[in-house]
Amino acid sequence: MPSEFFNTSEVLEAILETIDEGIHVIDPKGMTIFYNGVAANHDGMKRSEVIGKPLLEAFPSLNHKSSTLLRVIKSEKPIYNYSQSYVNAHGRIIETLNTTLPIYVDGFMIGAIEIAKDYSSLKQLSERLADLESSLKTIKSPERKTPANGGLYSFTEILTKDNGFKGLISQGKKAARSSSSVLVYGESGVGKELFVQSIHQDSSRSKEPFIAQNCAALPESLLESLLFGTAKGSYTGAIERQGLFELANGGTLFLDELQSMPIDLQAKLLRVLEDGFIRRIGGTKSVQVDVRIMAAMNMDPKKEVSENRLRPDLFYRLNVLSYELPPLRERIDDIELLSQHFISIFNSKLGRSIKGMDEKTEAFFRKYHWPGNVRELKHTIEFMMNHTENDVLNLEDLPQFLKKPTPSEKILPLREAMIEMETKLITEALLQTNGNVFQASKLLQIPRQTLQYKIKKHI
């Protein structure tokens, strides 16, 4: 269709409807002038109940102070990443993470736009997991490892021939005798959680809870309430709920990707490390907890401190017992050892009887860089064993992105070559992040929505 037939406002509306985040626009009088389908779905409302209506009529639990849209209209200042909890006209509790901005045309403010992410379901899931942790805490089973303490690994299950890594394991066993905080860092996939779980399992806290939380997985307000718990009435619909600190009392709380924890929340974590007291969100009473903190980072902590993503005082407090786990490419002898281990595992899981790898494949594995480390090696072995027709793995069984073209192969047109390279990088990022699209988008430094589109298009 020729471009002259397009109406600019219709195109803009179509774009806003395509975005997978809630878009809500009001005029200076607080009347809704645009409200996309995603926002309606988030809010549990029909668009007809909101468009053309005063904001406070559609959402009667809000007021001029609690509504981010109305606050922006009044102050003419943007509000970024603000968590909002409210009740819609049908009595349903809604929780969103909002960025709200004033809209200007020719220097005059003509309204405000809110971009909202729904995390009601994510919060409910997190709270259910916290409740599950709480219920499992009471489970006692001396006969087997159970989720009651979360400890799945021990030092005996860390396989290595590398003398340097053996030295780290020896140090880790000594750390198990202490209650000091632990910081483990290294590239993604090197086995940081396996290492800290082993310290927990070897310690006097082994019969108590081991609770893990990824700091990059949740918005700040949700992460804070999950860690510290909530007091009844602290926000709309809030109930009295223990946080992970209380649930881990007597045991270990493992905080993964610590550098992703917001700076303000890092300050609260530091206070707990210093005095051992926590206070639930909205509460007035402090509760003492006996929790050993272990943290992990996939970045150099000193670099994160210098770039203001990690508080220096928190780093020095955690750096009492710190361990840098080496990447797989620096543990060449472990590649064959781990490969045979994973082949044995997947023989059992997949009902196969693969004997091993041929010499060329072993040589390739030793030479390959393994940017995703042990995790990538495991997924590569799993892929090969799902696709091979032989009883010995060979180069033909490798994932496509690991196969290098030979000089005799035809040179691809530039567009096809770029698509192939893009597919390879996306696949590698997904392997490194264990299929986590959000984390893969961070590795590739592209928006999550863009990565989701490319996955659907190319993979």
Short mmCIF file of C-alpha atoms in Angstrom, two decimals:
data_model
loop_
_atom_site.label_atom_id
_atom_site.label_comp_id
_atom_site.label_asym_id
_atom_site.label_seq_id
_atom_site.Cartn_x
_atom_site.Cartn_y
_atom_site.Cartn_z
CA MET A 1 0.00 0.00 0.00
CA PRO A 2 1.46 3.46 -0.95
CA SER A 3 2.71 5.49 2.01
CA GLU A 4 0.31 8.40 1.23
CA PHE A 5 -2.61 6.22 2.32
CA PHE A 6 -1.20 5.85 5.85
CA ASN A 7 -2.54 8.11 8.59
CA THR A 8 0.23 9.16 11.02
CA SER A 9 -1.98 8.78 14.11
CA GLU A 10 -3.14 5.34 12.96
CA VAL A 11 0.47 4.23 12.45
CA LEU A 12 1.43 5.54 15.88
CA GLU A 13 -1.51 3.76 17.49
CA ALA A 14 -0.61 0.53 15.69
CA ILE A 15 2.96 0.81 16.99
CA LEU A 16 1.79 1.37 20.57
CA GLU A 17 -0.53 -1.63 20.29
CA THR A 18 2.36 -3.79 19.09
CA ILE A 19 4.59 -3.01 22.10
CA ASP A 20 4.39 -5.78 24.68
CA GLU A 21 4.17 -3.38 27.64
CA GLY A 22 1.17 -1.51 28.98
CA ILE A 23 0.76 2.02 27.57
CA HIS A 24 -1.59 4.45 29.32
CA VAL A 25 -1.87 8.13 28.29
CA ILE A 26 -3.90 10.85 30.02
CA ASP A 27 -4.48 14.50 29.22
CA PRO A 28 -3.76 17.35 31.69
CA LYS A 29 -7.26 16.93 33.20
CA GLY A 30 -6.65 13.27 34.03
CA MET A 31 -8.82 11.84 31.23
CA THR A 32 -7.51 8.71 29.50
CA ILE A 33 -6.87 9.36 25.82
CA PHE A 34 -4.98 6.14 24.98
CA TYR A 35 -4.91 2.74 26.63
CA ASN A 36 -3.50 -0.25 24.78
CA GLY A 37 -4.60 -3.86 25.01
CA VAL A 38 -1.59 -4.92 27.07
CA ALA A 39 -2.40 -2.30 29.71
CA ALA A 40 -6.02 -3.47 29.79
CA ASN A 41 -4.87 -7.05 30.26
CA HIS A 42 -2.49 -6.01 33.07
CA ASP A 43 -5.20 -4.04 34.85
CA GLY A 44 -8.00 -6.58 34.40
CA MET A 45 -10.13 -3.91 32.72
CA LYS A 46 -11.94 -3.46 29.41
CA ARG A 47 -10.59 -0.61 27.30
CA SER A 48 -14.08 0.85 27.11
CA GLU A 49 -14.05 1.14 30.92
CA VAL A 50 -10.95 3.35 30.83
CA ILE A 51 -10.68 5.30 27.55
CA GLY A 52 -12.44 8.65 27.74
CA LYS A 53 -12.98 8.29 31.49
CA PRO A 54 -11.34 10.16 34.39
CA LEU A 55 -8.45 8.08 35.72
CA LEU A 56 -9.76 8.03 39.29
CA GLU A 57 -13.15 6.78 38.11
CA ALA A 58 -11.60 3.74 36.42
CA PHE A 59 -9.25 3.14 39.34
CA PRO A 60 -11.06 4.36 42.46
CA SER A 61 -8.42 3.04 44.88
CA LEU A 62 -5.93 5.60 43.52
CA ASN A 63 -5.77 9.29 44.37
CA HIS A 64 -3.77 12.31 43.24
CA LYS A 65 -0.84 11.28 45.45
CA SER A 66 -0.72 7.54 44.74
CA SER A 67 -1.31 7.73 40.98
CA THR A 68 1.99 8.07 39.14
CA LEU A 69 0.24 9.52 36.09
CA LEU A 70 -1.47 12.27 38.09
CA ARG A 71 1.72 13.00 40.02
CA VAL A 72 3.59 13.53 36.75
CA ILE A 73 0.82 15.81 35.45
CA LYS A 74 1.20 17.91 38.60
CA SER A 75 5.00 17.95 38.91
CA GLU A 76 5.88 17.74 35.19
CA LYS A 77 8.78 15.50 36.25
CA PRO A 78 9.33 11.91 35.11
CA ILE A 79 9.13 8.92 37.47
CA TYR A 80 11.27 5.90 36.61
CA ASN A 81 10.79 2.23 37.58
CA TYR A 82 8.24 2.89 40.30
CA SER A 83 6.29 -0.06 41.70
CA GLN A 84 2.59 0.64 42.11
CA SER A 85 -0.06 -1.44 43.86
CA TYR A 86 -3.76 -0.62 43.45
CA VAL A 87 -7.23 -2.11 43.17
CA ASN A 88 -9.12 -1.89 39.88
CA ALA A 89 -12.84 -1.14 39.55
CA HIS A 90 -13.62 -4.85 39.90
CA GLY A 91 -11.79 -5.24 43.22
CA ARG A 92 -8.74 -7.04 41.79
CA ILE A 93 -5.31 -6.17 43.20
CA ILE A 94 -2.95 -5.00 40.44
CA GLU A 95 0.81 -4.55 40.78
CA THR A 96 2.93 -2.94 38.09
CA LEU A 97 6.38 -1.47 37.59
CA ASN A 98 5.94 1.91 35.90
CA THR A 99 7.95 4.51 34.08
CA THR A 100 5.83 7.65 33.73
CA LEU A 101 6.81 10.64 31.58
CA PRO A 102 5.35 14.06 30.77
CA ILE A 103 4.48 14.65 27.09
CA TYR A 104 5.47 17.99 25.58
CA VAL A 105 4.48 19.56 22.26
CA ASP A 106 6.03 22.92 21.33
CA GLY A 107 7.13 23.41 24.91
CA PHE A 108 3.68 22.80 26.44
CA MET A 109 2.79 19.71 28.47
CA ILE A 110 -0.19 18.03 26.83
CA GLY A 111 -0.39 14.95 29.03
CA ALA A 112 1.52 12.06 30.54
CA ILE A 113 2.36 8.58 29.32
CA GLU A 114 2.93 5.53 31.49
CA ILE A 115 4.81 2.44 30.36
CA ALA A 116 3.89 -0.36 32.76
CA LYS A 117 5.23 -3.86 33.28
CA ASP A 118 2.92 -6.27 35.04
CA TYR A 119 4.60 -8.20 37.82
CA SER A 120 1.51 -9.32 39.73
CA SER A 121 1.96 -12.90 38.53
CA LEU A 122 5.71 -12.76 39.10
CA LYS A 123 5.17 -11.50 42.63
CA GLN A 124 2.55 -14.16 43.34
CA LEU A 125 4.95 -16.82 42.09
CA SER A 126 7.78 -15.44 44.24
CA GLU A 127 5.54 -15.36 47.30
CA ARG A 128 4.37 -18.92 46.64
CA LEU A 129 7.99 -19.99 46.39
CA ALA A 130 8.71 -18.22 49.67
CA ASP A 131 5.73 -20.01 51.23
CA LEU A 132 7.00 -23.29 49.82
CA GLU A 133 10.45 -22.62 51.30
CA SER A 134 8.74 -21.94 54.63
CA SER A 135 6.79 -25.21 54.55
CA LEU A 136 9.77 -27.25 53.39
CA LYS A 137 11.85 -25.83 56.22
CA THR A 138 9.96 -28.09 58.60
CA ILE A 139 10.71 -31.25 56.63
CA LYS A 140 13.29 -33.48 58.26
CA SER A 141 14.79 -36.46 56.49
CA PRO A 142 18.10 -37.91 57.71
CA GLU A 143 18.00 -40.59 55.03
CA ARG A 144 18.37 -38.41 51.93
CA LYS A 145 19.03 -34.92 50.69
CA THR A 146 15.80 -32.98 50.50
CA PRO A 147 14.72 -29.51 49.46
CA ALA A 148 14.41 -28.81 53.18
CA ASN A 149 17.90 -27.36 53.21
CA GLY A 150 18.27 -26.86 49.48
CA GLY A 151 21.74 -28.46 49.51
CA LEU A 152 22.07 -30.43 46.31
CA TYR A 153 25.86 -30.59 45.90
CA SER A 154 28.92 -31.37 47.97
CA PHE A 155 32.66 -31.09 47.33
CA THR A 156 32.82 -34.79 46.42
CA GLU A 157 30.66 -33.99 43.37
CA ILE A 158 33.02 -31.33 42.00
CA LEU A 159 35.07 -33.13 39.35
CA THR A 160 38.49 -31.74 38.50
CA LYS A 161 42.05 -32.75 37.63
CA ASP A 162 43.23 -29.15 37.79
CA ASN A 163 45.62 -28.47 40.68
CA GLY A 164 44.52 -24.84 40.97
CA PHE A 165 40.86 -25.82 41.27
CA LYS A 166 41.77 -28.55 43.76
CA GLY A 167 43.41 -25.81 45.83
CA LEU A 168 40.20 -23.78 45.75
CA ILE A 169 38.22 -26.81 46.91
CA SER A 170 40.66 -27.21 49.80
CA GLN A 171 40.16 -23.55 50.72
CA GLY A 172 36.38 -23.98 50.42
CA LYS A 173 36.47 -26.85 52.91
CA LYS A 174 38.27 -24.57 55.36
CA ALA A 175 35.66 -21.84 54.74
CA ALA A 176 32.99 -24.36 55.72
CA ARG A 177 34.31 -24.28 59.30
CA SER A 178 33.60 -20.55 59.51
CA SER A 179 30.42 -18.47 59.55
CA SER A 180 32.03 -15.55 57.69
CA SER A 181 30.43 -14.26 54.50
CA VAL A 182 31.61 -15.74 51.21
CA LEU A 183 32.01 -14.10 47.80
CA VAL A 184 32.51 -16.31 44.74
CA TYR A 185 33.06 -14.83 41.30
CA GLY A 186 33.84 -16.08 37.85
CA GLU A 187 32.33 -16.34 34.38
CA SER A 188 28.84 -17.69 33.82
CA GLY A 189 28.72 -21.46 33.91
CA VAL A 190 31.88 -22.16 35.95
CA GLY A 191 29.95 -23.69 38.87
CA LYS A 192 29.66 -20.89 41.43
CA GLU A 193 26.44 -22.17 43.00
CA LEU A 194 27.80 -25.71 43.11
CA PHE A 195 30.81 -24.35 45.02
CA VAL A 196 28.80 -22.38 47.60
CA GLN A 197 26.34 -25.24 48.11
CA SER A 198 29.32 -27.46 48.82
CA ILE A 199 30.57 -25.03 51.47
CA HIS A 200 27.11 -25.07 53.06
CA GLN A 201 26.89 -28.86 52.94
CA ASP A 202 30.32 -29.19 54.58
CA SER A 203 29.44 -26.72 57.35
CA SER A 204 27.68 -27.00 60.70
CA ARG A 205 24.67 -25.39 59.00
CA SER A 206 24.17 -28.29 56.60
CA LYS A 207 20.93 -29.44 58.27
CA GLU A 208 19.49 -25.93 58.08
CA PRO A 209 18.05 -24.16 55.00
CA PHE A 210 20.09 -23.24 51.94
CA ILE A 211 18.06 -20.63 50.03
CA ALA A 212 19.18 -19.14 46.73
CA GLN A 213 17.94 -15.94 45.10
CA ASN A 214 19.03 -14.42 41.80
CA CYS A 215 19.29 -10.64 42.27
CA ALA A 216 18.83 -9.93 38.55
CA ALA A 217 15.54 -11.80 38.24
CA LEU A 218 13.21 -9.35 40.02
CA PRO A 219 12.40 -5.62 40.16
CA GLU A 220 13.90 -3.79 43.16
CA SER A 221 10.69 -3.47 45.21
CA LEU A 222 9.78 -7.12 44.70
CA LEU A 223 13.31 -8.29 45.53
CA GLU A 224 13.27 -6.18 48.71
CA SER A 225 9.93 -7.57 49.92
CA LEU A 226 11.04 -11.11 49.05
CA LEU A 227 14.26 -10.73 51.05
CA PHE A 228 12.90 -8.88 54.08
CA GLY A 229 9.24 -9.94 54.15
CA THR A 230 6.18 -7.73 54.46
CA ALA A 231 4.04 -6.42 57.29
CA LYS A 232 0.26 -6.50 56.99
CA GLY A 233 -1.04 -3.36 55.32
CA SER A 234 2.37 -2.17 54.11
CA TYR A 235 0.80 -1.89 50.64
CA THR A 236 -2.56 -2.74 49.12
CA GLY A 237 -3.33 -6.39 49.78
CA ALA A 238 -0.12 -6.98 51.76
CA ILE A 239 -0.19 -9.74 54.37
CA GLU A 240 2.20 -10.65 57.17
CA ARG A 241 4.88 -12.68 55.40
CA GLN A 242 8.36 -13.89 56.22
CA GLY A 243 11.18 -12.95 53.89
CA LEU A 244 14.07 -15.11 52.76
CA PHE A 245 16.28 -13.85 55.60
CA GLU A 246 13.85 -15.22 58.15
CA LEU A 247 13.31 -18.42 56.19
CA ALA A 248 17.06 -18.99 56.00
CA ASN A 249 17.52 -18.41 59.74
CA GLY A 250 20.19 -20.78 61.04
CA GLY A 251 21.29 -21.61 57.51
CA THR A 252 22.64 -19.93 54.39
CA LEU A 253 21.21 -17.31 52.01
CA PHE A 254 22.88 -17.36 48.59
CA LEU A 255 22.57 -14.16 46.54
CA ASP A 256 23.49 -14.75 42.90
CA GLU A 257 24.43 -11.91 40.50
CA LEU A 258 24.92 -9.57 43.45
CA GLN A 259 26.08 -6.74 41.18
CA SER A 260 22.52 -6.55 39.81
CA MET A 261 21.10 -5.68 43.24
CA PRO A 262 20.18 -1.96 43.31
CA ILE A 263 22.61 0.21 45.30
CA ASP A 264 19.97 1.25 47.88
CA LEU A 265 19.13 -2.37 48.56
CA GLN A 266 22.84 -3.19 48.87
CA ALA A 267 22.97 -0.69 51.75
CA LYS A 268 20.19 -2.59 53.54
CA LEU A 269 22.00 -5.87 52.96
CA LEU A 270 25.14 -4.36 54.47
CA ARG A 271 23.22 -3.38 57.60
CA VAL A 272 22.02 -6.96 58.03
CA LEU A 273 25.58 -8.21 57.66
CA GLU A 274 26.74 -5.73 60.29
CA ASP A 275 24.09 -6.14 62.98
CA GLY A 276 22.09 -9.25 62.08
CA PHE A 277 18.69 -7.52 62.28
CA ILE A 278 16.02 -7.23 59.59
CA ARG A 279 12.75 -5.32 59.45
CA ARG A 280 9.84 -6.36 57.26
CA ILE A 281 8.63 -3.88 54.65
CA GLY A 282 6.13 -1.57 56.36
CA GLY A 283 6.89 -3.06 59.77
CA THR A 284 8.18 -1.39 62.93
CA LYS A 285 9.71 -4.37 64.73
CA SER A 286 13.27 -5.56 64.09
CA VAL A 287 13.93 -9.29 64.05
CA GLN A 288 17.34 -10.84 64.69
CA VAL A 289 18.44 -13.50 62.22
CA ASP A 290 21.38 -15.88 62.15
CA VAL A 291 22.07 -16.23 58.44
CA ARG A 292 25.31 -16.84 56.62
CA ILE A 293 25.45 -14.78 53.44
CA MET A 294 27.13 -16.19 50.36
CA ALA A 295 27.17 -14.12 47.19
CA ALA A 296 28.22 -14.77 43.62
CA MET A 297 29.08 -12.52 40.69
CA ASN A 298 29.83 -13.22 37.06
CA MET A 299 31.81 -9.98 36.85
CA ASP A 300 35.09 -8.82 38.39
CA PRO A 301 33.96 -7.30 41.72
CA LYS A 302 36.68 -4.64 41.70
CA LYS A 303 35.50 -3.47 38.28
CA GLU A 304 31.90 -3.40 39.50
CA VAL A 305 33.00 -1.26 42.47
CA SER A 306 34.88 1.15 40.19
CA GLU A 307 31.82 1.46 37.92
CA ASN A 308 29.46 2.07 40.90
CA ARG A 309 27.42 -1.09 40.51
CA LEU A 310 28.70 -2.55 43.77
CA ARG A 311 29.09 -0.61 47.01
CA PRO A 312 32.75 -0.57 48.16
CA ASP A 313 31.77 -1.12 51.82
CA LEU A 314 29.65 -4.14 50.87
CA PHE A 315 32.47 -5.54 48.75
CA TYR A 316 35.00 -5.23 51.59
CA ARG A 317 32.51 -6.77 54.02
CA LEU A 318 31.96 -9.77 51.72
CA ASN A 319 35.58 -10.07 50.62
CA VAL A 320 36.66 -11.78 53.84
CA LEU A 321 36.44 -15.15 52.11
CA SER A 322 36.51 -14.70 48.34
CA TYR A 323 37.19 -17.20 45.58
CA GLU A 324 37.66 -16.70 41.85
CA LEU A 325 36.66 -19.84 39.98
CA PRO A 326 38.69 -20.38 36.78
CA PRO A 327 37.00 -20.74 33.39
CA LEU A 328 36.92 -24.14 31.71
CA ARG A 329 39.42 -23.08 29.01
CA GLU A 330 42.04 -22.77 31.78
CA ARG A 331 41.27 -26.31 33.01
CA ILE A 332 42.04 -28.23 29.82
CA ASP A 333 42.36 -31.60 31.52
CA ASP A 334 38.88 -31.20 33.01
CA ILE A 335 37.23 -31.01 29.57
CA GLU A 336 37.63 -34.73 28.85
CA LEU A 337 36.80 -35.67 32.45
CA LEU A 338 33.59 -33.64 32.45
CA SER A 339 32.65 -34.75 28.94
CA GLN A 340 32.75 -38.41 29.99
CA HIS A 341 30.77 -37.54 33.12
CA PHE A 342 28.03 -35.84 31.08
CA ILE A 343 27.98 -38.67 28.53
CA SER A 344 27.37 -41.08 31.41
CA ILE A 345 24.56 -38.88 32.78
CA PHE A 346 22.79 -38.56 29.43
CA ASN A 347 23.26 -42.24 28.61
CA SER A 348 21.13 -42.88 31.67
CA LYS A 349 18.61 -40.10 30.99
CA LEU A 350 18.20 -40.73 27.27
CA GLY A 351 18.54 -44.51 27.27
CA ARG A 352 21.63 -44.36 25.07
CA SER A 353 24.90 -46.29 25.16
CA ILE A 354 27.38 -43.75 23.79
CA LYS A 355 30.96 -44.89 24.46
CA GLY A 356 32.66 -41.51 24.16
CA MET A 357 34.08 -39.17 21.50
CA ASP A 358 36.42 -39.75 18.59
CA GLU A 359 39.91 -38.20 18.58
CA LYS A 360 39.00 -35.26 16.32
CA THR A 361 36.10 -34.30 18.57
CA GLU A 362 38.28 -34.56 21.67
CA ALA A 363 40.87 -32.32 19.98
CA PHE A 364 38.16 -29.83 19.02
CA PHE A 365 36.83 -29.76 22.58
CA ARG A 366 40.31 -29.07 23.98
CA LYS A 367 40.90 -26.26 21.50
CA TYR A 368 37.45 -24.61 21.72
CA HIS A 369 37.18 -21.49 23.94
CA TRP A 370 34.02 -22.60 25.87
CA PRO A 371 32.66 -19.10 26.63
CA GLY A 372 29.71 -20.72 28.45
CA ASN A 373 32.10 -22.91 30.45
CA VAL A 374 30.86 -26.15 32.09
CA ARG A 375 27.22 -25.27 31.43
CA GLU A 376 27.91 -24.89 27.70
CA LEU A 377 29.86 -28.15 27.65
CA LYS A 378 26.96 -29.96 29.30
CA HIS A 379 24.38 -28.57 26.86
CA THR A 380 26.65 -29.36 23.90
CA ILE A 381 27.01 -32.99 25.00
CA GLU A 382 23.25 -33.21 25.53
CA PHE A 383 22.60 -31.83 22.01
CA MET A 384 25.06 -34.23 20.40
CA MET A 385 23.65 -37.26 22.19
CA ASN A 386 20.13 -36.35 21.11
CA HIS A 387 21.16 -36.14 17.46
CA THR A 388 23.88 -38.73 16.88
CA GLU A 389 23.14 -42.02 15.14
CA ASN A 390 26.49 -43.49 16.18
CA ASP A 391 27.85 -44.98 19.39
CA VAL A 392 30.77 -42.52 19.40
CA LEU A 393 30.29 -38.75 19.18
CA ASN A 394 31.98 -37.04 16.22
CA LEU A 395 32.28 -33.55 14.72
CA GLU A 396 29.15 -34.04 12.61
CA ASP A 397 27.11 -34.24 15.81
CA LEU A 398 28.15 -30.76 16.97
CA PRO A 399 25.54 -27.96 17.13
CA GLN A 400 25.55 -25.97 13.90
CA PHE A 401 27.02 -22.83 15.43
CA LEU A 402 30.12 -24.76 16.54
CA LYS A 403 30.84 -26.11 13.07
CA LYS A 404 33.40 -24.05 11.18
CA PRO A 405 33.19 -23.79 7.36
CA THR A 406 36.03 -25.37 5.40
CA PRO A 407 37.96 -23.27 2.82
CA SER A 408 36.26 -25.15 -0.01
CA GLU A 409 32.78 -24.10 1.11
CA LYS A 410 30.96 -21.52 -0.95
CA ILE A 411 31.08 -17.97 0.39
CA LEU A 412 27.59 -16.95 1.49
CA PRO A 413 25.94 -13.71 0.35
CA LEU A 414 26.54 -11.04 2.99
CA ARG A 415 22.89 -10.97 4.15
CA GLU A 416 22.80 -14.76 4.63
CA ALA A 417 26.18 -14.71 6.37
CA MET A 418 24.97 -11.99 8.78
CA ILE A 419 21.82 -14.00 9.59
CA GLU A 420 23.94 -17.11 10.18
CA MET A 421 26.31 -15.19 12.47
CA GLU A 422 23.38 -13.61 14.32
CA THR A 423 21.80 -17.04 14.82
CA LYS A 424 25.11 -18.42 16.09
CA LEU A 425 25.56 -15.60 18.61
CA ILE A 426 21.97 -15.87 19.85
CA THR A 427 22.26 -19.64 20.23
CA GLU A 428 25.55 -19.28 22.10
CA ALA A 429 24.07 -16.63 24.42
CA LEU A 430 21.09 -18.87 25.16
CA LEU A 431 23.42 -21.77 25.92
CA GLN A 432 25.48 -19.62 28.30
CA THR A 433 22.37 -18.43 30.14
CA ASN A 434 20.65 -21.80 30.28
CA GLY A 435 17.87 -20.55 27.98
CA ASN A 436 17.13 -17.37 30.01
CA VAL A 437 16.06 -14.83 27.36
CA PHE A 438 16.41 -11.84 29.69
CA GLN A 439 19.98 -12.74 30.66
CA ALA A 440 20.84 -13.56 27.03
CA SER A 441 19.58 -10.13 25.94
CA LYS A 442 21.91 -8.56 28.53
CA LEU A 443 24.87 -10.55 27.16
CA LEU A 444 24.03 -9.49 23.59
CA GLN A 445 23.25 -5.93 24.75
CA ILE A 446 19.93 -5.77 22.91
CA PRO A 447 16.36 -5.30 24.25
CA ARG A 448 14.58 -8.45 25.41
CA GLN A 449 11.75 -7.85 22.93
CA THR A 450 14.25 -7.62 20.06
CA LEU A 451 15.86 -10.91 21.08
CA GLN A 452 12.46 -12.63 21.36
CA TYR A 453 11.62 -11.46 17.83
CA LYS A 454 14.93 -12.72 16.46
CA ILE A 455 14.53 -16.10 18.19
CA LYS A 456 11.11 -16.55 16.58
CA LYS A 457 12.52 -15.47 13.21
CA HIS A 458 15.80 -17.39 13.07
CA ILE A 459 15.76 -20.25 15.58
#
